[in-house]
XYZ file of C-alpha atoms in Angstrom:
666
model
C 74.839 74.457 89.141
C 76.598 72.907 92.162
C 73.584 70.667 92.827
C 73.540 69.492 89.204
C 77.249 68.620 89.308
C 76.730 66.733 92.568
C 73.863 64.758 91.030
C 75.927 63.860 87.980
C 78.875 62.759 90.113
C 76.568 60.667 92.299
C 74.991 59.055 89.255
C 78.408 58.282 87.737
C 79.487 56.776 91.062
C 76.327 54.655 91.178
C 76.867 53.395 87.642
C 80.542 52.620 88.338
C 79.535 50.637 91.426
C 76.955 48.691 89.424
C 79.452 48.000 86.644
C 82.130 46.808 89.093
C 79.638 44.587 90.903
C 78.388 43.092 87.651
C 81.980 42.347 86.628
C 82.657 40.557 89.911
C 79.398 38.628 89.610
C 80.246 37.568 86.082
C 83.718 36.414 87.167
C 82.390 34.356 90.061
C 79.553 32.983 87.975
C 81.919 32.015 85.190
C 83.576 29.558 87.546
C 80.126 28.418 88.637
C 79.112 27.785 85.039
C 82.204 25.704 84.404
C 81.683 23.735 87.600
C 78.022 23.172 86.793
C 78.850 22.001 83.286
C 81.519 19.642 84.609
C 79.253 18.163 87.266
C 75.975 18.115 85.322
C 76.459 17.787 81.591
C 73.401 17.878 79.409
C 70.131 19.670 79.916
C 70.075 22.933 81.886
C 67.684 23.130 84.847
C 66.659 26.749 85.330
C 65.602 28.453 88.517
C 61.792 28.141 88.781
C 59.724 31.223 88.044
C 57.529 32.207 90.975
C 54.079 33.118 89.702
C 51.053 34.540 91.469
C 48.083 34.176 89.159
C 49.190 35.403 85.764
C 51.739 37.860 87.109
C 55.383 37.071 87.900
C 56.670 38.183 91.287
C 58.227 41.620 91.741
C 61.980 41.333 91.378
C 62.457 44.660 93.207
C 61.261 43.145 96.492
C 64.081 42.580 98.995
C 62.175 41.218 102.007
C 59.046 39.083 102.016
C 57.369 37.969 105.243
C 54.627 35.420 104.666
C 51.677 34.292 106.781
C 53.619 31.094 107.553
C 56.554 33.155 108.822
C 54.241 35.165 111.060
C 52.513 32.065 112.408
C 55.856 30.394 113.144
C 57.601 33.409 114.736
C 54.541 34.664 116.675
C 55.528 38.390 116.650
C 53.687 40.610 119.117
C 54.664 43.946 117.544
C 56.166 45.563 114.456
C 59.587 45.321 116.090
C 59.297 41.550 116.462
C 57.820 41.279 112.969
C 61.122 42.457 111.439
C 63.455 40.851 113.978
C 64.929 38.375 111.460
C 65.762 41.071 108.869
C 68.578 43.419 109.958
C 68.044 45.602 106.867
C 64.959 46.932 108.715
C 65.498 48.240 112.230
C 62.733 49.255 114.632
C 63.059 51.549 117.641
C 62.553 49.931 121.041
C 60.462 50.928 124.023
C 56.683 51.182 124.095
C 54.515 50.446 121.062
C 54.182 54.217 120.609
C 57.890 54.520 119.784
C 58.181 51.755 117.203
C 58.962 53.563 113.974
C 61.104 51.651 111.504
C 64.090 52.370 109.286
C 65.149 50.682 106.021
C 68.953 50.696 105.783
C 68.867 53.509 108.329
C 66.445 55.692 106.344
C 63.527 56.996 108.344
C 60.052 55.625 107.725
C 59.106 59.098 106.438
C 61.329 58.448 103.389
C 59.334 55.330 102.438
C 55.996 54.742 100.771
C 54.221 52.731 103.484
C 50.809 51.200 102.806
C 48.356 48.908 104.590
C 46.066 47.235 102.068
C 47.041 49.980 99.627
C 46.192 52.877 101.988
C 49.161 55.221 102.474
C 50.406 55.962 105.995
C 52.770 58.892 106.390
C 54.808 59.358 109.571
C 54.940 63.117 110.071
C 53.570 63.857 113.531
C 56.528 63.545 115.901
C 59.942 62.110 115.118
C 60.004 60.315 118.472
C 56.784 58.419 117.693
C 55.841 55.635 115.323
C 52.484 55.487 113.596
C 52.315 51.878 112.364
C 51.037 50.147 115.478
C 49.316 46.958 114.366
C 48.678 43.384 115.393
C 50.793 41.026 113.259
C 47.986 38.475 113.719
C 46.032 40.504 111.137
C 48.733 40.264 108.458
C 48.872 37.977 105.444
C 52.163 39.318 104.114
C 54.729 42.105 104.313
C 56.902 43.166 101.368
C 59.807 45.596 101.561
C 61.550 47.237 98.609
C 64.602 48.631 100.393
C 65.685 51.141 97.753
C 64.660 50.497 94.154
C 60.872 50.524 93.833
C 58.518 50.014 90.882
C 56.441 52.850 89.432
C 53.112 51.312 90.452
C 54.130 51.171 94.135
C 53.095 54.775 94.667
C 54.594 58.239 95.103
C 57.191 59.416 97.593
C 59.184 56.166 97.666
C 62.511 57.950 98.136
C 64.098 55.030 99.976
C 61.718 52.303 98.842
C 58.308 51.004 99.845
C 56.747 48.797 102.518
C 53.466 46.993 101.856
C 51.410 45.414 104.647
C 48.528 43.208 103.483
C 45.905 41.979 105.926
C 44.208 38.586 105.887
C 40.994 37.729 104.074
C 38.431 35.103 104.999
C 40.168 32.571 102.740
C 43.347 33.000 104.780
C 41.539 32.256 108.041
C 39.346 29.287 107.125
C 40.608 25.798 107.743
C 40.464 23.325 104.814
C 36.873 22.358 104.095
C 35.411 25.103 106.289
C 32.830 27.692 105.283
C 32.842 29.360 108.695
C 35.130 29.327 111.676
C 36.841 31.149 114.481
C 40.165 31.714 116.181
C 40.928 32.395 119.837
C 44.383 33.473 121.041
C 45.453 34.142 124.612
C 48.944 35.059 125.813
C 50.701 36.254 128.948
C 54.088 37.975 129.288
C 55.734 37.518 132.673
C 57.935 40.629 132.480
C 55.303 43.265 131.728
C 52.411 41.160 133.069
C 50.674 41.812 129.758
C 47.566 39.816 128.977
C 46.762 39.745 125.272
C 43.552 38.274 123.902
C 42.473 37.951 120.270
C 39.159 36.698 118.958
C 38.157 36.232 115.327
C 35.089 35.005 113.491
C 34.633 34.563 109.735
C 32.337 32.942 107.201
C 31.870 32.494 103.462
C 28.676 31.534 101.580
C 27.316 32.066 98.059
C 30.099 34.495 97.162
C 29.727 36.604 100.307
C 32.440 36.879 102.956
C 32.468 38.422 106.409
C 35.236 38.614 108.982
C 35.945 40.341 112.267
C 39.142 40.240 114.379
C 39.777 42.069 117.631
C 42.747 42.227 120.003
C 43.070 43.663 123.489
C 46.471 43.975 125.196
C 46.806 45.327 128.738
C 49.853 45.290 130.974
C 52.346 47.134 133.134
C 55.646 48.900 132.520
C 58.290 46.304 131.753
C 61.653 45.853 133.462
C 64.892 46.197 131.515
C 67.973 43.975 131.781
C 69.130 45.804 134.907
C 65.861 45.000 136.654
C 64.760 48.647 136.567
C 61.258 49.602 135.497
C 60.945 51.553 132.235
C 58.082 54.011 132.890
C 55.641 54.807 130.098
C 55.957 51.429 128.351
C 52.808 49.616 129.542
C 50.575 48.147 126.839
C 47.054 49.560 126.657
C 46.077 48.602 123.139
C 42.878 47.972 121.193
C 43.040 46.791 117.585
C 40.314 45.596 115.266
C 39.868 44.538 111.646
C 36.589 43.958 109.804
C 36.023 42.899 106.199
C 33.037 42.382 103.913
C 33.384 41.045 100.399
C 31.421 39.642 97.508
C 32.838 37.647 94.621
C 30.690 36.663 91.649
C 30.923 33.428 89.685
C 32.834 35.340 87.016
C 35.498 36.510 89.470
C 34.383 40.102 90.046
C 35.376 40.883 93.638
C 34.322 43.883 95.721
C 35.778 44.266 99.204
C 35.370 46.692 102.093
C 37.748 46.705 105.044
C 37.961 48.782 108.179
C 40.821 48.826 110.675
C 41.055 50.542 114.055
C 44.070 50.909 116.345
C 44.131 52.736 119.661
C 47.080 52.977 122.038
C 46.775 55.144 125.120
C 48.257 55.748 128.523
C 50.943 57.712 130.281
C 53.827 57.914 127.829
C 57.154 59.688 127.711
C 57.046 62.920 125.794
C 59.712 61.346 123.590
C 58.771 57.642 123.540
C 61.915 56.441 121.727
C 64.287 57.798 124.369
C 64.711 57.892 128.120
C 63.754 60.699 130.414
C 65.076 64.217 129.965
C 63.158 65.810 132.841
C 61.325 62.747 134.196
C 58.284 63.885 132.257
C 55.311 61.698 131.418
C 52.168 62.870 129.682
C 48.900 61.242 128.695
C 48.970 60.061 125.066
C 46.254 58.600 122.912
C 47.275 57.458 119.434
C 44.465 56.392 117.096
C 44.587 55.116 113.537
C 41.472 54.510 111.469
C 41.691 53.057 107.967
C 38.888 52.288 105.531
C 39.371 50.857 102.048
C 37.044 49.836 99.242
C 38.429 47.850 96.326
C 37.453 46.069 93.137
C 39.561 43.361 91.511
C 38.981 40.236 89.494
C 40.122 36.732 90.372
C 39.668 35.654 86.740
C 41.827 38.102 84.773
C 42.073 38.029 81.004
C 44.818 39.270 78.724
C 43.159 42.682 78.516
C 41.258 42.892 81.787
C 43.107 42.638 85.126
C 41.978 45.744 87.005
C 42.732 47.140 90.430
C 40.452 49.908 91.692
C 40.884 51.119 95.251
C 39.776 54.060 97.386
C 40.848 54.690 100.959
C 40.422 57.032 103.888
C 43.028 57.036 106.617
C 43.279 59.053 109.809
C 46.253 59.181 112.171
C 45.624 61.091 115.367
C 47.798 61.841 118.376
C 46.093 63.430 121.369
C 48.376 64.842 124.019
C 46.209 67.152 126.152
C 47.648 69.031 129.101
C 45.937 67.004 131.821
C 48.638 67.301 134.483
C 49.408 71.019 134.338
C 52.553 70.582 132.303
C 53.946 74.032 131.506
C 56.307 73.453 128.570
C 54.877 73.914 125.094
C 56.233 70.521 124.052
C 53.997 68.807 126.586
C 50.581 69.408 125.111
C 49.175 69.383 121.612
C 46.735 67.419 119.510
C 47.589 66.503 115.931
C 45.602 64.805 113.184
C 46.384 63.803 109.596
C 43.454 62.872 107.358
C 44.315 61.157 104.082
C 42.080 60.264 101.185
C 43.428 58.552 98.120
C 42.970 55.912 95.505
C 44.318 53.964 92.592
C 42.977 52.903 89.200
C 45.142 50.442 87.289
C 44.961 47.619 84.782
C 47.471 44.972 83.728
C 47.683 43.893 80.102
C 49.266 40.716 78.828
C 51.909 41.604 76.254
C 54.613 39.543 74.568
C 56.983 38.176 77.237
C 55.064 39.542 80.224
C 52.723 42.194 81.586
C 52.237 45.936 81.353
C 50.552 47.699 84.270
C 49.293 51.231 83.685
C 47.235 53.491 85.893
C 46.789 56.615 87.950
C 46.790 57.278 91.684
C 46.167 60.246 93.951
C 46.145 61.353 97.554
C 45.080 64.387 99.536
C 46.442 64.894 103.069
C 45.076 67.437 105.510
C 47.110 68.123 108.649
C 45.665 69.837 111.703
C 47.463 70.776 114.941
C 45.578 72.109 117.944
C 47.948 74.428 119.781
C 47.219 75.161 123.419
C 49.735 77.989 123.768
C 48.787 79.995 120.670
C 45.766 81.976 119.609
C 45.574 80.079 116.319
C 45.914 76.462 115.312
C 48.100 75.163 112.479
C 46.973 73.520 109.234
C 48.557 72.199 106.042
C 47.278 70.485 102.912
C 49.168 68.519 100.307
C 47.855 66.702 97.253
C 49.452 64.537 94.590
C 48.284 63.063 91.294
C 50.405 60.461 89.565
C 50.375 58.327 86.429
C 52.517 55.238 85.936
C 53.461 52.414 83.606
C 55.437 49.350 84.669
C 56.618 46.490 82.444
C 57.354 43.090 84.011
C 58.921 40.907 81.350
C 60.565 37.522 80.936
C 62.007 37.653 77.410
C 64.031 34.451 77.905
C 63.817 31.598 80.423
C 66.893 33.027 82.155
C 66.118 36.748 82.103
C 63.519 38.784 84.032
C 63.173 42.548 83.586
C 61.056 45.101 85.387
C 61.093 48.682 84.158
C 58.746 51.623 84.233
C 58.177 55.283 84.894
C 55.784 57.428 86.868
C 54.958 61.120 86.639
C 53.750 63.084 89.672
C 52.350 66.542 90.267
C 52.188 67.831 93.829
C 50.503 70.875 95.358
C 51.628 71.834 98.864
C 49.787 74.498 100.910
C 52.165 75.227 103.780
C 51.423 76.285 107.337
C 52.721 79.802 106.679
C 50.357 80.445 103.756
C 52.811 79.719 100.949
C 51.978 77.286 98.151
C 54.462 75.072 96.323
C 53.539 73.366 93.042
C 56.036 70.852 91.661
C 56.210 67.871 89.359
C 58.703 65.236 88.350
C 59.428 61.870 86.756
C 60.555 58.639 88.453
C 62.060 56.008 86.122
C 63.228 52.576 87.274
C 64.802 49.414 85.881
C 65.609 46.065 87.513
C 66.777 42.754 86.094
C 67.577 39.204 87.114
C 69.638 36.803 85.008
C 70.215 33.108 85.678
C 73.932 32.718 85.038
C 73.859 28.989 85.794
C 71.396 26.419 87.050
C 71.870 27.786 90.557
C 73.432 31.253 90.307
C 71.375 34.394 89.593
C 72.692 37.918 89.204
C 70.371 40.829 89.890
C 70.483 44.593 90.015
C 68.457 47.737 89.616
C 68.379 51.504 89.557
C 65.650 54.051 90.211
C 65.425 57.808 90.327
C 62.583 58.781 92.643
C 60.929 62.173 92.683
C 59.443 62.612 96.142
C 58.005 66.120 96.142
C 58.078 68.171 99.342
C 57.829 65.924 102.356
C 55.141 66.577 104.914
C 56.554 68.607 107.778
C 56.832 67.302 111.306
C 53.644 68.721 112.768
C 54.866 68.506 116.372
C 57.142 71.454 115.642
C 54.185 73.689 114.790
C 52.855 73.630 118.346
C 56.084 75.112 119.699
C 56.503 78.011 117.285
C 55.260 79.843 114.196
C 57.287 78.081 111.516
C 57.640 79.361 108.009
C 58.991 77.846 104.809
C 61.936 79.008 102.737
C 60.643 80.492 99.484
C 63.130 78.455 97.423
C 62.215 75.092 98.961
C 62.950 72.320 96.436
C 61.302 68.876 96.195
C 63.210 65.860 97.480
C 64.654 63.350 95.006
C 66.632 60.133 95.361
C 68.968 57.855 93.436
C 68.673 54.169 94.372
C 70.962 51.423 93.156
C 71.529 47.798 94.094
C 73.345 44.771 92.664
C 73.863 41.281 93.926
C 74.240 37.571 93.487
C 71.988 34.708 94.623
C 72.784 30.997 94.847
C 70.132 28.303 95.247
C 70.552 24.550 95.219
C 68.255 22.168 97.008
C 67.606 23.609 100.449
C 70.628 25.919 100.348
C 70.316 29.620 99.570
C 73.089 32.235 99.665
C 72.655 35.882 98.751
C 74.670 39.085 98.783
C 73.512 42.582 97.825
C 75.261 45.937 97.528
C 73.014 48.983 97.974
C 73.210 52.760 97.841
C 70.582 55.484 98.210
C 71.252 59.206 97.850
C 68.433 61.550 98.909
C 68.724 65.186 97.857
C 66.812 68.063 99.467
C 65.489 66.096 102.460
C 63.569 67.898 105.175
C 65.446 70.129 107.644
C 64.804 73.123 109.891
C 66.699 76.272 110.741
C 65.699 76.574 114.379
C 67.360 79.956 114.790
C 64.815 81.475 112.398
C 62.041 78.846 112.740
C 62.271 78.096 109.010
C 61.728 74.873 107.054
C 64.653 74.470 104.644
C 66.213 71.907 102.328
C 68.558 69.592 104.156
C 71.961 68.305 103.168
C 72.434 65.191 101.061
C 71.347 62.047 102.896
C 73.144 58.887 101.815
C 72.980 55.267 102.931
C 75.207 52.543 101.502
C 76.427 49.100 102.437
C 75.677 45.454 101.866
C 73.321 42.669 102.979
C 74.338 39.013 103.258
C 72.083 36.016 103.844
C 72.633 32.282 104.173
C 70.163 29.559 104.972
C 69.416 25.885 104.624
C 65.933 24.406 104.719
C 64.937 20.810 105.325
C 61.393 19.466 105.307
C 61.100 19.880 109.055
C 63.922 22.286 109.925
C 65.683 25.521 109.013
C 68.852 27.336 109.982
C 69.793 30.775 108.664
C 71.767 33.943 109.207
C 71.508 37.493 107.873
C 74.088 40.252 108.153
C 73.646 43.906 107.261
C 76.317 46.606 107.128
C 74.974 50.153 106.760
C 76.816 53.473 106.620
C 74.442 56.416 106.622
C 75.570 60.016 106.290
C 73.860 63.382 106.482
C 76.012 65.991 104.804
C 79.626 65.335 105.781
C 78.960 63.287 108.938
C 77.080 60.263 110.200
C 73.315 60.729 110.304
C 72.135 61.292 113.874
C 68.906 61.166 115.817
C 68.419 64.930 115.731
C 68.275 64.912 111.922
C 64.521 65.179 111.862
C 62.822 62.274 110.053
C 65.925 61.528 107.985
C 68.018 58.661 109.345
C 69.767 56.990 112.261
C 73.054 55.086 112.682
C 72.743 51.353 112.073
C 76.245 49.930 111.634
C 76.576 46.141 111.631
C 73.829 43.744 112.691
C 73.762 39.948 112.535
C 70.627 37.867 113.057
C 70.435 34.091 113.503
C 67.341 31.894 113.241
C 66.727 28.170 113.502
C 63.952 25.690 114.233
C 63.424 21.928 114.236
C 60.145 19.988 114.298
C 59.929 16.605 115.972
C 57.155 15.307 113.740
C 56.429 12.211 115.814
C 55.494 14.300 118.870
C 54.322 17.470 117.026
C 56.851 19.628 118.876
C 58.814 22.479 117.297
C 61.769 24.052 119.063
C 63.635 27.057 117.782
C 65.484 30.201 118.555
C 66.708 33.525 117.268
C 69.484 35.935 118.096
C 70.274 39.540 117.261
C 73.871 40.694 117.527
C 74.569 44.392 117.041
C 78.139 45.666 116.977
C 79.393 48.827 118.673
C 79.359 52.073 116.690
C 82.145 54.568 117.341
C 82.288 57.661 115.167
C 83.651 61.161 115.624
C 80.241 62.586 114.731
C 78.784 60.977 117.857
C 81.378 62.603 120.104
C 81.206 65.967 118.340
C 77.435 66.102 118.828
C 77.313 64.965 122.424
C 76.455 61.284 121.922
C 78.293 58.439 123.546
C 79.429 55.419 121.505
C 76.477 53.204 120.624
C 76.830 50.014 122.606
C 76.990 46.497 121.214
C 74.528 43.864 122.387
C 73.587 40.217 121.960
C 70.027 39.017 122.483
C 68.995 35.356 122.472
C 65.407 34.061 122.283
C 64.220 30.434 122.471
C 60.801 28.864 122.007
C 58.948 25.545 122.002
C 55.554 24.994 120.382
C 53.354 21.924 120.685
C 50.584 21.126 118.161
C 48.889 17.901 119.317
C 46.283 17.551 116.555
C 45.703 13.930 117.568
C 44.526 15.161 120.977
C 43.034 18.603 120.327
C 42.707 19.463 116.618
C 43.960 22.890 115.501
C 45.317 23.849 118.910
C 48.826 24.954 119.810
C 50.630 25.839 123.024
C 53.793 27.920 122.872
C 56.377 29.008 125.439
C 59.010 31.627 124.586
C 62.034 32.669 126.608
C 62.845 36.130 125.264
C 66.133 37.884 126.058
C 67.167 34.645 127.729
C 70.379 36.042 129.236
C 68.746 39.258 130.512
C 70.852 41.502 128.262
C 70.801 45.164 129.296
C 70.580 47.019 125.977
C 68.751 49.505 123.806
C 67.970 48.361 120.285
C 69.173 50.002 117.088
C 66.916 52.828 115.944
C 66.397 53.901 119.567
C 67.720 57.326 120.564
C 71.286 56.894 121.839
C 72.777 58.022 125.131
C 74.031 61.556 125.785
C 75.124 63.385 128.917
C 71.509 64.551 129.290
C 69.535 61.653 127.828
C 69.418 58.031 128.919
C 68.106 55.601 126.310
C 64.903 53.649 126.732
C 66.221 50.163 127.380
C 64.540 47.105 125.900
C 62.754 44.473 128.005
C 64.862 42.124 130.096
C 64.242 38.406 130.404
C 60.621 37.333 130.036
C 58.497 34.275 129.376
C 55.662 34.519 126.892
C 53.048 31.789 127.115
C 50.461 31.687 124.334
C 47.666 29.424 123.206
C 45.951 29.393 119.799
C 42.748 27.516 119.009
C 41.135 27.412 115.562
C 37.667 25.961 115.201
């Protein structure tokens, strides 16, 4: 009864916030309408509708990173990939530690996919599992909160979709075959990174292969001290085969491999506790097979996809380490798929379909007579409408139904089901002002447990364990005119029954309410050959009656206030682009930090500059780039990284470094 009352109060609060925001938007826009009518009498020029094929873009999407963004920013890791978007924070340190958070919510609360294959982060809350080469990516889309029904199950705090490149994305204009060679060197970590790619297309067939090798040393932080366990030792590869008929029927196979190994900290996202390093080998293997059509009709626009994904962390006891936390091997095998079709209906599209997954978790325990295993499966059905009933109004609404079966490590089974409705809308109030908002209720089932805990004890599950659910709400205002864009968004997510553990009895239990709320602001101006922009995110995240902390397993971390700045300018006559970025994070002081042994989370300012030369008149399709990262040698640890305590020092981010890179396409 208490939980029901809490849910109703939370929902009423969400609706009140949306109503108040809409009222403010309408008031501001009313003045905008009058001004627009005074300055531009006559015909109304509406905001253009962005269309991909027959389907309008997803209005739920908050962050979109394109291939052009990736090529311009030259990110070397997931952390650098999101560096311009403070709504997504990524832990610092080695590649092994780089898990990400959306508005402070742990990656485990998100539906994360690579080419449609789900990747769940449930091995070890100090590790990330999405280690990838941004060179492989065509786009990244983030729904930070409200998510559509066809984006998959378990999207408690939203969804993140990574899409890798196809042959068409790699070929130069007029090419049917080609290659790319990339070489870079980082002066701080002495990391040499080499990427080679080859691809071809003929008579409907496509083939592509990309491989990257990165090898280096432990980097130095802003104090000039070496951060042990951070050296790159990375292999990544992507292969694709495809065939597309004259009638647009397209079949594609892709395979991706990632392997990161070396001596790592037992807890990669934090500094030493007992000066302990251990050999780690993290491997991710993903295979997908898909069928789509590039010539959809009103009744036939299918998406059929099957995938197999394996995330493996090997941490054998090679150096005689005696603590149980030092040695275990864990593996999560996932198989899943999706069958969907989009139908043209009056004013838009209707997408209907089914999806499923089956995850098998295995933990090899060196200090126990038996190993640990779990299995969880989910079957879902969904329908999502994307409509444009008037030139000014866009609506996206839908519902999904899920049924989950969870076979726990202690022999118990939990069978649950639930519904996840959603609605989002955009309305052009004037020629330049658009109001938007949305709400979703997401049924997430029982989250996969953190398997690293199984190696240290015989955990059991509370018999009354309830599935996790979430309320998501957002509302905002966007202004566009010429090259100017301004945007502000209010957001709130309330997760009920998140994962938690009673360590006194070694029992998995339902956690306290997890809530994140705040606002995102963005401003930018784009010229033909230049851009300047800023983004600001304010996030308050609470677990129960206090700030969420790093020990709240796979739930959330403090974020506070972060400002990012980005700018570039291209001197077209000499083919030279210069630019820079900055991340400014403000100090976090909260009683919960002190009460739980943490010190205030320090502020920091990081500045990066770059220059890139593309002399096509001398060497076609070649570029040379020099980056000065952390120009002022700031001594800091990035947001999302485990904070300082009396016992724990953080893992500090790299100090000043030069990155020199060369790209040749042929």
